[in-house]
Amino acid sequence: MVVLYPGSFDPVTNGHLDIIKRCSKKFNKVIVAVLNNPSKKPMFTVEERVKLLQEVCKDYDNVEIDCFSGLLVDYAKKRDISAIVKGLRAVSDFEYELQMALMNRNLDNDIETLFLMTSAKYSFLSSSLVKEVARFNGDISDLVPKSVEQAIKVKIKGE
């Protein structure tokens, strides 16, 4: 089975990698798809996020990194994928992700959303929090892979 793990990944965190690693063990193929959302002002471009994900996922033979814009269900249909994986950290995530899953199901009844709970040690972790801590020179070394930490520091230095 091929599954789709979509997100902004701005930047990719150890929580994201936890979900990717676990999915790579359970499914034949995992497509990690970076959302290009022009209405947001990300720290990293889509190309940079794809490159960072390729770097940190290079040891997973069954993980492919891609990007998309527009509706997730349209991308899933284009790639012939019928299962979307979403990571959940807390009850607040569930509310939002349930709405999205139901909307996606409304748009295409053949697409299922699978929810995967994050590991407890990453339950507080978000890309936004990582960026905020990094901007105030806080230690993010346990929150993101080393290459991502370095990329964040370079971006902040250039701001």
mmCIF file with all atom_site columns, C-alpha atoms in Angstrom, residues 52-61 63:
data_model
loop_
_atom_site.group_PDB
_atom_site.id
_atom_site.type_symbol
_atom_site.label_atom_id
_atom_site.label_alt_id
_atom_site.label_comp_id
_atom_site.label_asym_id
_atom_site.label_entity_id
_atom_site.label_seq_id
_atom_site.pdbx_PDB_ins_code
_atom_site.Cartn_x
_atom_site.Cartn_y
_atom_site.Cartn_z
_atom_site.occupancy
_atom_site.B_iso_or_equiv
_atom_site.pdbx_formal_charge
_atom_site.auth_seq_id
_atom_site.auth_comp_id
_atom_site.auth_asym_id
_atom_site.auth_atom_id
_atom_site.pdbx_PDB_model_num
ATOM 1  C CA . LEU A 1 52 ? 15.908 19.133 3.473 1.00 0.00 ? 52 LEU A CA 1
ATOM 2  C CA . LEU A 1 53 ? 13.402 16.265 3.507 1.00 0.00 ? 53 LEU A CA 1
ATOM 3  C CA . GLN A 1 54 ? 15.378 14.381 0.855 1.00 0.00 ? 54 GLN A CA 1
ATOM 4  C CA . GLU A 1 55 ? 18.493 14.749 2.980 1.00 0.00 ? 55 GLU A CA 1
ATOM 5  C CA . VAL A 1 56 ? 16.945 13.580 6.254 1.00 0.00 ? 56 VAL A CA 1
ATOM 6  C CA . CYS A 1 57 ? 14.979 10.745 4.608 1.00 0.00 ? 57 CYS A CA 1
ATOM 7  C CA . LYS A 1 58 ? 17.797 9.413  2.416 1.00 0.00 ? 58 LYS A CA 1
ATOM 8  C CA . ASP A 1 59 ? 18.093 6.199  4.465 1.00 0.00 ? 59 ASP A CA 1
ATOM 9  C CA . TYR A 1 60 ? 14.466 5.217  3.836 1.00 0.00 ? 60 TYR A CA 1
ATOM 10 C CA . ASP A 1 61 ? 14.356 3.381  0.511 1.00 0.00 ? 61 ASP A CA 1
ATOM 11 C CA . VAL A 1 63 ? 10.109 7.168  1.034 1.00 0.00 ? 63 VAL A CA 1
#
